[in-house]
Coordinates of C-alpha atoms in Angstrom, one line a residue:
Chain A
X1 CA 54.0 -10.9 15.4
X2 CA 51.2 -10.0 17.5
X3 CA 48.7 -8.6 14.8
X4 CA 48.8 -11.7 13.0
X5 CA 47.2 -13.4 15.8
X6 CA 44.2 -11.0 16.3
X7 CA 41.6 -12.1 14.5
X8 CA 40.1 -9.2 12.5
X9 CA 36.4 -9.3 13.8
X10 CA 34.7 -6.6 11.8
X11 CA 34.5 -5.7 7.9
X12 CA 36.1 -2.3 7.0
X13 CA 33.7 0.6 7.5
X14 CA 32.2 1.6 4.2
X15 CA 30.2 5.0 4.9
X16 CA 33.6 7.0 3.7
X17 CA 34.1 5.2 0.7
X18 CA 30.2 6.0 0.1
X19 CA 30.5 9.7 0.7
X20 CA 32.7 10.1 -1.9
X21 CA 30.4 8.5 -4.5
X22 CA 26.9 10.4 -4.6
X23 CA 24.7 7.9 -6.3
X24 CA 25.8 4.6 -3.8
X25 CA 25.2 7.0 -0.9
X26 CA 21.7 7.8 -2.6
X27 CA 21.1 4.2 -3.1
X28 CA 21.9 3.2 0.4
X29 CA 19.3 5.9 1.7
X30 CA 16.4 4.4 -0.7
X31 CA 17.0 1.2 0.4
X32 CA 17.0 1.8 4.2
X33 CA 13.8 3.9 3.8
X34 CA 11.8 1.2 1.6
X35 CA 13.1 -1.2 4.3
X36 CA 11.7 0.7 7.2
X37 CA 8.7 1.6 5.3
X38 CA 8.3 -2.3 4.9
X39 CA 9.2 -3.3 8.4
X40 CA 7.0 -0.7 9.8
X41 CA 4.3 -1.2 7.3
X42 CA 1.1 -1.6 9.7
X43 CA 2.2 1.9 11.3
X44 CA 2.3 4.0 8.1
X45 CA -0.9 3.3 6.7
X46 CA -4.6 2.7 8.6
X47 CA -5.8 0.4 5.5
X48 CA -5.8 -3.4 5.3
X49 CA -3.8 -4.8 2.6
X50 CA -6.4 -7.8 2.5
X51 CA -9.6 -6.0 2.6
X52 CA -11.2 -5.6 -0.6
X53 CA -13.8 -2.6 -1.4
X54 CA -15.1 -3.4 -4.8
X55 CA -17.0 0.1 -5.3
X56 CA -13.7 1.7 -4.9
X57 CA -11.9 -0.8 -7.3
X58 CA -9.2 0.5 -9.9
X59 CA -9.2 4.3 -9.0
X60 CA -6.2 6.7 -9.7
X61 CA -4.1 8.2 -7.2
X62 CA -5.8 10.7 -5.0
X63 CA -9.5 10.9 -3.2
X64 CA -8.0 9.4 0.1
X65 CA -5.9 6.6 -1.5
X66 CA -2.3 8.2 -2.2
X67 CA -1.9 5.9 -5.3
X68 CA -5.1 4.6 -5.9
X69 CA -7.0 1.3 -5.3
X70 CA -6.1 -1.9 -7.2
X71 CA -8.7 -4.1 -8.8
X72 CA -10.3 -5.2 -5.5
X73 CA -10.4 -1.8 -4.4
X74 CA -7.4 -2.5 -2.0
X75 CA -5.3 0.7 -1.1
X76 CA -2.4 0.2 -3.5
X77 CA 0.3 1.9 -1.0
X78 CA -0.7 -0.3 1.7
X79 CA -0.2 -3.3 -0.9
X80 CA 2.9 -2.0 -1.9
X81 CA 4.4 -1.6 1.5
X82 CA 3.3 -5.0 2.6
X83 CA 4.3 -6.4 -0.9
X84 CA 7.6 -5.0 -0.7
X85 CA 7.8 -7.0 3.3
X86 CA 7.0 -10.1 1.6
X87 CA 9.5 -9.8 -1.3
X88 CA 12.4 -8.7 1.1
X89 CA 11.5 -11.1 3.3
X90 CA 11.8 -13.8 0.6
X91 CA 15.1 -12.4 -0.5
X92 CA 16.6 -12.2 2.9
X93 CA 15.8 -15.9 3.6
X94 CA 16.7 -17.2 0.2
X95 CA 19.7 -15.4 0.3
X96 CA 20.5 -16.5 3.9
X97 CA 19.8 -20.1 2.8
X98 CA 22.4 -19.6 -0.2
X99 CA 25.0 -18.4 1.9
X100 CA 25.1 -21.1 4.2
X101 CA 25.0 -23.6 1.4
X102 CA 27.6 -21.6 -0.7
X103 CA 29.3 -20.6 2.4
X104 CA 29.9 -24.1 3.7
X105 CA 30.6 -25.6 0.1
X106 CA 33.6 -23.0 -0.2
X107 CA 34.6 -23.5 2.8
X108 CA 34.7 -27.3 2.7
X109 CA 36.4 -27.1 -1.0
X110 CA 39.4 -24.7 0.4
X111 CA 39.5 -26.8 3.9
X112 CA 39.5 -30.7 2.4
X113 CA 41.6 -29.9 -0.9
X114 CA 40.8 -33.4 -2.4
X115 CA 37.0 -32.0 -2.5
X116 CA 38.0 -29.2 -4.5
X117 CA 38.0 -29.9 -7.9
X118 CA 34.7 -31.5 -7.6
X119 CA 32.6 -29.0 -5.9
X120 CA 34.1 -26.0 -7.9
X121 CA 33.4 -27.8 -11.3
X122 CA 30.0 -28.4 -10.0
X123 CA 29.6 -24.7 -8.6
X124 CA 31.0 -23.6 -11.9
X125 CA 28.2 -25.3 -14.2
X126 CA 25.6 -24.0 -11.5
X127 CA 27.1 -20.4 -11.5
X128 CA 25.6 -19.7 -15.1
X129 CA 22.7 -21.9 -14.8
X130 CA 19.3 -20.0 -15.7
X131 CA 18.2 -19.0 -12.3
X132 CA 14.7 -19.1 -13.4
X133 CA 15.3 -22.7 -13.9
X134 CA 15.6 -23.4 -10.4
X135 CA 12.6 -21.6 -9.7
X136 CA 11.0 -23.5 -12.7
X137 CA 11.8 -26.9 -11.6
X138 CA 11.7 -26.3 -7.5
X139 CA 7.7 -24.9 -8.3
X140 CA 7.2 -28.3 -10.2
X141 CA 8.4 -30.3 -7.4
X142 CA 7.2 -28.7 -4.4
X143 CA 4.4 -26.7 -6.2
X144 CA 4.5 -22.7 -6.3
X145 CA 5.2 -21.2 -3.1
X146 CA 6.9 -19.9 0.1
X147 CA 9.3 -22.4 0.2
X148 CA 9.9 -23.5 -3.2
X149 CA 10.4 -19.8 -3.7
X150 CA 12.8 -19.3 -1.2
X151 CA 15.1 -22.7 -2.2
X152 CA 15.2 -21.0 -5.6
X153 CA 16.8 -17.8 -4.5
X154 CA 19.1 -19.6 -2.3
X155 CA 20.1 -22.1 -5.2
X156 CA 20.6 -19.0 -7.3
X157 CA 22.7 -17.0 -5.5
X158 CA 24.6 -20.3 -3.8
X159 CA 27.3 -20.8 -6.7
X160 CA 28.7 -16.9 -6.4
X161 CA 29.1 -17.1 -2.6
X162 CA 30.8 -20.7 -2.8
X163 CA 33.2 -19.1 -5.4
X164 CA 33.9 -16.2 -3.5
X165 CA 34.1 -18.0 -0.1
X166 CA 36.5 -20.6 -1.4
X167 CA 38.7 -17.9 -2.7
X168 CA 38.4 -16.0 1.0
X169 CA 39.3 -19.5 2.6
X170 CA 42.3 -20.3 0.5
X171 CA 44.1 -17.0 1.6
X172 CA 43.0 -17.9 4.9
X173 CA 44.4 -21.4 4.8
X174 CA 48.1 -20.1 4.1
X175 CA 48.0 -18.4 7.5
X176 CA 50.1 -20.0 10.1
X177 CA 47.4 -20.0 12.7
X178 CA 45.7 -22.8 10.7
X179 CA 49.0 -24.9 10.6
X180 CA 49.4 -24.1 14.8
X181 CA 45.5 -24.9 15.1
X182 CA 46.3 -28.2 13.1
X183 CA 49.3 -29.0 15.5
X184 CA 47.8 -28.6 18.6
X185 CA 45.3 -31.3 17.2
X186 CA 41.8 -29.2 17.0
X187 CA 39.2 -31.0 15.5
X188 CA 38.2 -29.9 11.9
X189 CA 34.9 -28.3 12.7
X190 CA 36.6 -26.2 15.1
X191 CA 39.3 -25.0 12.7
X192 CA 36.6 -24.6 9.9
X193 CA 34.4 -22.3 12.1
X194 CA 36.7 -20.6 14.9
X195 CA 39.7 -20.1 12.7
X196 CA 38.7 -20.4 8.9
X197 CA 35.2 -18.6 8.9
X198 CA 35.9 -16.2 11.8
X199 CA 38.7 -14.8 9.3
X200 CA 37.4 -15.2 5.6
X201 CA 33.7 -14.1 6.4
X202 CA 34.0 -10.0 5.6
X203 CA 34.4 -10.5 1.6
X204 CA 31.9 -13.3 1.8
X205 CA 29.6 -11.1 3.9
X206 CA 29.9 -8.1 1.0
X207 CA 29.3 -10.2 -1.5
X208 CA 26.4 -11.9 0.0
X209 CA 24.7 -8.3 0.7
X210 CA 25.4 -7.7 -3.1
X211 CA 23.7 -10.8 -4.3
X212 CA 20.4 -9.6 -2.8
X213 CA 19.8 -7.8 -5.9
X214 CA 19.8 -10.5 -8.2
X215 CA 17.7 -12.3 -5.2
X216 CA 14.9 -9.9 -5.3
X217 CA 14.7 -9.9 -8.8
X218 CA 14.2 -13.4 -9.3
X219 CA 12.0 -13.5 -6.4
X220 CA 9.9 -11.0 -8.1
X221 CA 10.0 -12.2 -11.5
X222 CA 9.0 -15.9 -10.1
X223 CA 6.0 -13.9 -8.6
X224 CA 5.2 -12.6 -11.6
X225 CA 4.9 -15.7 -13.4
X226 CA 2.7 -16.9 -10.8
X227 CA 5.1 -19.6 -9.7
X228 CA 5.4 -17.8 -6.4
X229 CA 3.3 -16.9 -3.7
X230 CA -0.5 -17.4 -4.6
X231 CA -3.3 -14.3 -4.8
X232 CA -4.5 -12.4 -2.4
X233 CA -0.8 -12.4 -1.0
X234 CA 0.7 -9.0 -1.1
X235 CA 4.0 -9.7 -3.0
X236 CA 5.7 -7.2 -5.5
X237 CA 6.0 -9.3 -8.6
X238 CA 2.6 -11.2 -8.2
X239 CA 1.1 -7.5 -7.7
X240 CA 2.6 -6.3 -11.0
X241 CA 1.2 -9.8 -12.3
X242 CA -2.3 -8.7 -10.9
X243 CA -2.0 -5.2 -12.6
X244 CA -1.5 -7.1 -16.4
X245 CA -5.3 -7.7 -16.6
X246 CA -5.9 -4.0 -16.1
X247 CA -3.2 -2.3 -18.0
X248 CA -5.3 -0.1 -20.1
X249 CA -7.6 0.8 -17.5
X250 CA -5.3 1.0 -14.6
X251 CA -1.6 0.9 -15.3
X252 CA -0.9 2.7 -11.7
X253 CA -1.3 -1.2 -10.3
X254 CA 1.7 -2.8 -12.1
X255 CA 3.8 0.0 -12.9
X256 CA 3.8 1.1 -9.0
X257 CA 4.9 -2.7 -8.2
X258 CA 7.7 -2.9 -10.9
X259 CA 9.0 0.7 -10.0
X260 CA 9.3 -0.5 -6.7
X261 CA 11.3 -3.8 -7.8
X262 CA 13.6 -1.9 -10.0
X263 CA 14.2 0.7 -7.5
X264 CA 15.1 -1.7 -5.0
X265 CA 17.4 -3.8 -7.5
X266 CA 18.9 -1.0 -8.8
X267 CA 20.0 0.6 -5.5
X268 CA 21.6 -3.1 -5.0
X269 CA 23.3 -3.1 -7.9
X270 CA 24.6 0.9 -7.8
X271 CA 25.4 0.0 -4.1
X272 CA 27.3 -3.3 -5.4
X273 CA 29.4 -1.0 -8.3
X274 CA 30.6 1.2 -5.1
X275 CA 31.9 -1.6 -3.1
X276 CA 33.7 -3.1 -5.8
X277 CA 35.4 0.3 -7.4
X278 CA 36.2 0.7 -3.4
X279 CA 37.9 -2.8 -3.5
X280 CA 39.7 -2.4 -6.7
X281 CA 41.3 0.9 -5.2
X282 CA 42.3 -0.9 -2.6
X283 CA 43.8 -3.6 -4.5
X284 CA 45.7 -0.9 -6.4
Chain B
X1 CA 43.6 -29.0 -24.1
X2 CA 42.1 -32.3 -25.0
X3 CA 42.1 -33.4 -21.1
X4 CA 40.6 -29.9 -19.9
X5 CA 37.9 -30.6 -22.3
X6 CA 37.2 -34.5 -21.5
X7 CA 36.9 -33.1 -17.8
X8 CA 34.9 -30.3 -18.7
X9 CA 32.2 -33.3 -20.7
X10 CA 32.5 -35.4 -18.1
X11 CA 31.5 -32.7 -15.3
X12 CA 28.5 -31.6 -18.0
X13 CA 27.7 -35.6 -18.1
X14 CA 27.2 -35.6 -14.2
X15 CA 25.2 -32.5 -14.4
X16 CA 23.1 -33.7 -17.1
X17 CA 22.3 -36.8 -15.0
X18 CA 21.3 -34.6 -12.4
X19 CA 18.9 -32.6 -14.3
X20 CA 17.1 -36.0 -15.2
X21 CA 16.9 -37.5 -11.9
X22 CA 15.2 -33.9 -10.8
X23 CA 13.2 -34.3 -14.1
X24 CA 12.6 -37.8 -12.6
X25 CA 11.7 -36.6 -9.1
X26 CA 9.5 -34.0 -10.8
X27 CA 6.9 -36.9 -11.5
X28 CA 7.8 -39.3 -8.5
X29 CA 7.0 -36.2 -6.1
X30 CA 3.1 -35.8 -8.1
X31 CA 0.5 -36.1 -5.5
X32 CA -1.2 -38.7 -7.8
X33 CA 0.0 -42.1 -8.9
X34 CA 2.0 -41.3 -12.4
X35 CA 0.2 -44.1 -14.0
X36 CA -3.0 -42.6 -13.5
X37 CA -1.4 -39.4 -14.4
X38 CA 0.0 -40.5 -17.6
X39 CA -3.2 -42.8 -18.7
X40 CA -4.8 -39.5 -18.6
X41 CA -8.7 -38.6 -17.2
X42 CA -10.3 -41.2 -19.6
X43 CA -7.7 -43.8 -18.3
X44 CA -9.6 -47.4 -17.8
X45 CA -8.2 -49.8 -14.6
X46 CA -6.8 -52.0 -17.2
X47 CA -5.0 -49.2 -19.1
X48 CA -3.5 -48.0 -15.5
X49 CA -2.2 -51.4 -14.3
X50 CA -0.7 -52.0 -17.9
X51 CA 1.2 -48.6 -17.8
X52 CA 2.5 -49.5 -14.1
X53 CA 3.7 -52.5 -15.4
X54 CA 5.2 -50.7 -18.8
X55 CA 6.6 -48.2 -16.5
X56 CA 8.4 -50.8 -13.6
X57 CA 6.5 -49.1 -11.1
X58 CA 7.1 -52.1 -9.1
X59 CA 10.5 -51.8 -9.1
X60 CA 13.1 -50.2 -7.1
X61 CA 13.4 -46.5 -7.6
X62 CA 17.0 -46.8 -9.4
X63 CA 15.7 -49.2 -11.4
X64 CA 12.8 -47.0 -11.9
X65 CA 15.4 -44.2 -12.6
X66 CA 17.4 -46.1 -15.3
X67 CA 14.1 -47.0 -17.3
X68 CA 13.0 -43.1 -17.2
X69 CA 16.7 -42.2 -18.5
X70 CA 15.8 -44.8 -21.6
X71 CA 12.8 -43.8 -22.3
X72 CA 13.9 -39.9 -22.2
X73 CA 17.0 -41.1 -24.3
X74 CA 14.7 -42.4 -27.0
X75 CA 12.6 -39.2 -27.1
X76 CA 9.7 -40.4 -25.3
X77 CA 9.0 -38.0 -22.1
X78 CA 5.2 -39.0 -21.8
X79 CA 2.4 -37.4 -22.3
X80 CA 0.0 -34.2 -21.2
X81 CA -2.3 -35.2 -18.2
X82 CA -4.4 -32.4 -19.5
X83 CA -5.0 -32.9 -23.3
X84 CA -2.4 -36.3 -23.5
X85 CA -0.7 -34.9 -26.1
X86 CA 2.9 -36.2 -26.3
X87 CA 5.4 -34.2 -24.8
X88 CA 8.4 -34.8 -26.6
X89 CA 5.6 -33.7 -29.6
X90 CA 5.1 -30.1 -28.0
X91 CA 8.4 -29.5 -27.2
X92 CA 9.5 -30.0 -31.0
X93 CA 6.7 -27.6 -31.8
X94 CA 8.1 -25.1 -29.0
X95 CA 11.8 -25.2 -29.7
X96 CA 11.7 -23.6 -33.1
X97 CA 9.9 -20.3 -32.0
X98 CA 12.4 -19.9 -28.6
X99 CA 15.7 -20.5 -30.5
X100 CA 14.0 -17.7 -33.0
X101 CA 13.5 -15.3 -30.2
X102 CA 16.8 -15.6 -28.5
X103 CA 18.3 -15.5 -32.2
X104 CA 16.4 -12.5 -32.9
X105 CA 17.4 -10.6 -29.6
X106 CA 21.1 -11.3 -30.4
X107 CA 20.7 -10.3 -33.5
X108 CA 20.1 -6.9 -32.9
X109 CA 21.4 -6.5 -28.8
X110 CA 25.0 -7.9 -29.9
X111 CA 25.8 -5.6 -32.4
X112 CA 24.1 -2.5 -30.7
X113 CA 26.3 -3.4 -27.3
X114 CA 29.4 -3.5 -28.8
X115 CA 29.0 -0.5 -30.7
X116 CA 28.2 1.3 -27.4
X117 CA 31.0 -0.3 -25.4
X118 CA 33.0 0.5 -28.4
X119 CA 31.6 4.4 -27.9
X120 CA 32.2 4.3 -24.0
X121 CA 35.9 3.1 -24.4
X122 CA 37.2 5.6 -26.9
X123 CA 35.7 8.3 -25.0
X124 CA 36.2 7.4 -21.1
X125 CA 34.5 9.5 -19.0
X126 CA 32.6 11.5 -21.7
X127 CA 28.8 11.7 -22.1
X128 CA 28.7 8.6 -23.8
X129 CA 30.6 6.4 -21.5
X130 CA 28.4 7.7 -18.6
X131 CA 25.2 7.2 -21.0
X132 CA 26.2 3.5 -21.4
X133 CA 27.4 2.9 -17.8
X134 CA 23.8 4.4 -16.4
X135 CA 21.8 1.9 -19.2
X136 CA 24.1 -0.9 -18.2
X137 CA 23.1 -0.9 -14.6
X138 CA 19.4 -0.1 -15.3
X139 CA 19.5 -2.7 -17.6
X140 CA 20.4 -5.7 -15.3
X141 CA 18.2 -4.0 -12.7
X142 CA 14.6 -3.7 -14.6
X143 CA 12.6 -6.4 -14.5
X144 CA 12.3 -8.2 -17.8
X145 CA 8.2 -8.0 -17.5
X146 CA 8.3 -4.7 -16.8
X147 CA 9.8 -3.6 -19.8
X148 CA 7.5 -6.1 -21.5
X149 CA 4.3 -4.6 -20.1
X150 CA 5.8 -0.9 -20.9
X151 CA 6.2 -2.0 -24.4
X152 CA 2.6 -3.9 -24.4
X153 CA 1.4 -0.2 -23.4
X154 CA 3.4 1.5 -26.1
X155 CA 2.2 -0.5 -28.8
X156 CA -1.5 -0.6 -27.9
X157 CA -1.2 3.3 -27.9
X158 CA 0.5 3.7 -31.3
X159 CA -1.3 0.8 -32.8
X160 CA 2.3 0.3 -34.3
X161 CA 3.1 -3.6 -33.4
X162 CA 1.0 -6.6 -32.6
X163 CA 1.3 -7.8 -28.7
X164 CA 0.5 -11.0 -29.0
X165 CA 1.8 -14.6 -30.6
X166 CA 3.9 -15.4 -33.5
X167 CA 3.2 -14.4 -36.7
X168 CA 4.2 -15.6 -40.3
X169 CA 7.4 -16.8 -41.1
X170 CA 10.2 -14.1 -40.4
X171 CA 10.9 -13.0 -43.7
X172 CA 7.8 -11.4 -43.8
X173 CA 6.4 -8.6 -42.6
X174 CA 3.7 -10.3 -40.4
X175 CA 6.4 -12.6 -39.0
X176 CA 8.6 -9.3 -38.0
X177 CA 6.2 -7.4 -36.6
X178 CA 5.3 -9.9 -34.3
X179 CA 8.5 -10.6 -33.0
X180 CA 9.7 -7.2 -32.9
X181 CA 8.5 -6.4 -29.3
X182 CA 9.2 -9.5 -27.7
X183 CA 12.9 -9.8 -29.3
X184 CA 13.6 -6.2 -28.3
X185 CA 12.5 -6.9 -24.5
X186 CA 14.8 -10.0 -24.5
X187 CA 17.7 -8.4 -26.2
X188 CA 18.0 -5.3 -23.7
X189 CA 19.2 -7.8 -20.9
X190 CA 22.2 -8.4 -23.2
X191 CA 23.3 -4.8 -23.8
X192 CA 24.5 -3.8 -20.2
X193 CA 26.8 -6.7 -19.4
X194 CA 28.4 -6.9 -23.0
X195 CA 28.6 -3.0 -23.7
X196 CA 30.2 -3.0 -20.2
X197 CA 32.5 -6.2 -20.6
X198 CA 34.1 -4.4 -24.3
X199 CA 34.6 -0.8 -22.6
X200 CA 36.6 -2.7 -20.1
X201 CA 38.7 -4.8 -21.8
X202 CA 38.8 -2.5 -25.2
X203 CA 40.2 0.2 -22.7
X204 CA 42.6 -1.9 -21.4
X205 CA 43.7 -3.0 -24.9
X206 CA 43.9 0.6 -26.4
X207 CA 47.0 1.2 -23.6
X208 CA 48.6 -2.2 -24.7
X209 CA 52.3 -2.4 -26.1
X210 CA 51.1 -4.0 -29.5
X211 CA 48.5 -0.9 -29.8
X212 CA 51.0 1.8 -29.4
X213 CA 53.1 -0.1 -31.8
X214 CA 50.3 0.2 -34.9
X215 CA 49.9 3.9 -33.8
X216 CA 53.6 4.5 -33.9
X217 CA 53.6 3.0 -37.1
X218 CA 51.3 5.5 -38.5
X219 CA 48.1 3.5 -38.9
X220 CA 44.8 5.3 -38.8
X221 CA 42.9 5.5 -35.5
X222 CA 40.0 3.3 -36.7
X223 CA 42.7 0.7 -37.6
X224 CA 44.1 0.9 -34.3
X225 CA 40.8 0.6 -32.9
X226 CA 39.3 -2.1 -34.8
X227 CA 42.0 -4.0 -36.0
X228 CA 44.6 -4.0 -33.2
X229 CA 43.0 -3.0 -30.1
X230 CA 39.4 -4.8 -30.9
X231 CA 41.1 -8.1 -32.0
X232 CA 42.5 -8.8 -28.4
X233 CA 39.6 -7.1 -26.7
X234 CA 37.0 -9.3 -28.4
X235 CA 37.9 -12.7 -26.7
X236 CA 36.6 -12.2 -23.4
X237 CA 33.8 -10.3 -24.7
X238 CA 32.8 -13.6 -26.2
X239 CA 33.2 -15.8 -23.6
X240 CA 30.8 -13.4 -22.0
X241 CA 28.2 -13.7 -24.7
X242 CA 28.6 -17.7 -24.4
X243 CA 27.8 -17.1 -20.3
X244 CA 24.9 -14.7 -20.7
X245 CA 22.9 -17.7 -22.8
X246 CA 21.8 -18.5 -19.2
X247 CA 20.1 -15.1 -18.4
X248 CA 18.7 -14.9 -22.2
X249 CA 17.2 -18.3 -21.6
X250 CA 15.9 -17.2 -18.1
X251 CA 14.6 -14.0 -19.9
X252 CA 12.9 -16.0 -23.0
X253 CA 10.6 -17.7 -20.6
X254 CA 9.7 -14.3 -19.0
X255 CA 9.2 -12.7 -22.7
X256 CA 7.5 -15.6 -24.0
X257 CA 4.8 -15.6 -21.2
X258 CA 4.1 -11.9 -21.4
X259 CA 3.9 -11.8 -25.4
X260 CA 2.5 -15.5 -26.0
X261 CA 5.0 -16.5 -27.9
X262 CA 4.4 -20.1 -28.3
X263 CA 8.0 -21.3 -27.1
X264 CA 9.5 -23.9 -24.4
X265 CA 9.5 -21.1 -21.7
X266 CA 5.6 -20.7 -21.8
X267 CA 5.4 -24.3 -22.1
X268 CA 6.9 -24.7 -18.9
X269 CA 5.5 -21.9 -17.0
X270 CA 2.0 -23.0 -18.3
X271 CA 2.5 -26.6 -17.6
X272 CA 3.6 -26.0 -13.9
X273 CA 0.4 -23.4 -13.0
X274 CA -2.0 -26.1 -14.5
X275 CA -0.3 -29.0 -12.8
X276 CA 0.8 -30.9 -16.0
X277 CA 3.8 -32.5 -14.4
X278 CA 4.9 -34.8 -17.4
X279 CA 4.8 -31.5 -19.6
X280 CA 6.7 -29.6 -17.0
X281 CA 9.0 -32.1 -16.4
X282 CA 9.7 -32.4 -20.5
X283 CA 10.1 -28.7 -20.3
X284 CA 12.4 -28.1 -17.5
X285 CA 14.6 -31.0 -18.7
X286 CA 15.0 -29.7 -22.1
X287 CA 15.6 -26.1 -20.9
X288 CA 18.6 -27.4 -18.6
X289 CA 20.4 -29.8 -21.2
X290 CA 20.1 -27.4 -24.2
X291 CA 21.9 -24.6 -21.6
X292 CA 24.4 -27.3 -20.5
X293 CA 25.1 -28.4 -24.3
X294 CA 25.2 -25.0 -25.5
X295 CA 27.4 -23.9 -22.9
X296 CA 29.6 -27.1 -23.5
X297 CA 29.9 -26.2 -27.0
X298 CA 31.0 -22.3 -26.3
X299 CA 33.4 -23.5 -24.0
X300 CA 35.0 -25.6 -27.2
X301 CA 34.7 -22.7 -29.6
X302 CA 36.3 -20.5 -26.9
X303 CA 39.6 -23.1 -26.6
X304 CA 39.7 -23.3 -30.9
X305 CA 39.5 -19.5 -30.9
X306 CA 42.1 -19.0 -27.9
X307 CA 45.6 -20.5 -28.3
X308 CA 46.6 -19.4 -25.1
X309 CA 44.0 -21.2 -23.5
X310 CA 45.3 -24.5 -25.1
X311 CA 49.0 -23.7 -24.6
X312 CA 48.4 -23.2 -20.5
X313 CA 47.2 -27.3 -20.0

């Protein structure tokens, strides 16, 4: 009986599973490296991402600049590091917002059964909704920029997280301790946070991590379309778009930025597949 | 089944109203006076006053929203603030190219993905299977704009295809060569998910009882795969293709922008960047409504195609 009362505080440890999947381990390593490089960007490069040097514009790799320079003569490696910083930050903020919103919707749908039908039908419609449309609408209402970008990313990851949260919360709702909590007269908000969320969060957390790849892809795509942060802000999608004008003289500018986005998203997806496979095996 | 469909239609109607409300909001938050915006740069004071009264801008917001609904439903979406062009007319001109591009992308991508999925399912764990799975995960991870940029670089080096705009009708060589690159780039989005789903459902179906029976009866392997296994495996794939219309539409926005394809997506992006609120509003509510309506249609087709779905409710 005692083990049903202890609340599982931590999600299951994953590294042993990842060790069996070299691709996923590689992906995780790459992601960590990119994240660290982005966080410590100022320590890794002596160049300024915004200082222009027009005489050194559009240089190829080498010659004092490891990855060459862009159309304003700025060091490409520095731009990429700071760009990754911005893009990852937008991904984090957007996903966090989406997780908060989606998690609340999912938990409420499981807790207040009367709301379930309405909430989940809306979520279902939004689930396959083209996420770019969120970006377009918000950019049209708020103007292109950081806030519209973060909101768009949040809205696009929200439906998936809402579904997962509801599923996780529904299985927790069948537990005796929820009934006990009700019986001793705990208020709803306490039941929702201390009982429901505290026990349902591991799968929500896993899914949220995986939604990150899609979030980054959306943020970069909106940035590329010019609906995100405006130049000269270093942002990966924006850098790829800047390079588009010089595609034939200096293809390295857009290629490097696109490749970095691709590497980040691919790593998240590989990691996600590995986690899903691990989950399947556990289910069997 | 009827109840389910009706309920689904009701939800879609609610969402559609939500979409229109967002379109309405887009016009509300314009920093400038909407009447001034609609009258255009040449609008006189009297014209602006007339438009204000015509739009009912002195009325409460909810009444204004109803007016807005009435106007949109009668096909009047206002005029561009840039060149005073009718939004509905511009949209009508852009719908054709967008539908054309999406159809062309599906036309090559769906059969290719099905073939890849079938090959992968037949030789599970083999080289083709591994290649398909690798391609699938790469396909969903690669930014569509990068695929477009790579294709443009390739096309310019080889001088094989035009990289911008739409050519003549599709049955002419000019039309085909213009759509080739954007349709290829857009179709790539579909390959991964469809191939993957086909592989999963087909390899499950290959172990099903009715397939074993067919084998026992001595049917040829081709017949077993195509007539017996694929028949049951294809239903979830069709559902998935329906669900992919959202990402196809999102991809179309990007592809149209890169290849200067004169569709609704490019219209929307251009309008937002130029600050042309009425045009942006029109293009966005068009895309969103089209998506919702197509989704209901796909649902309906699913219900009709799968007798089990009908029996359940």
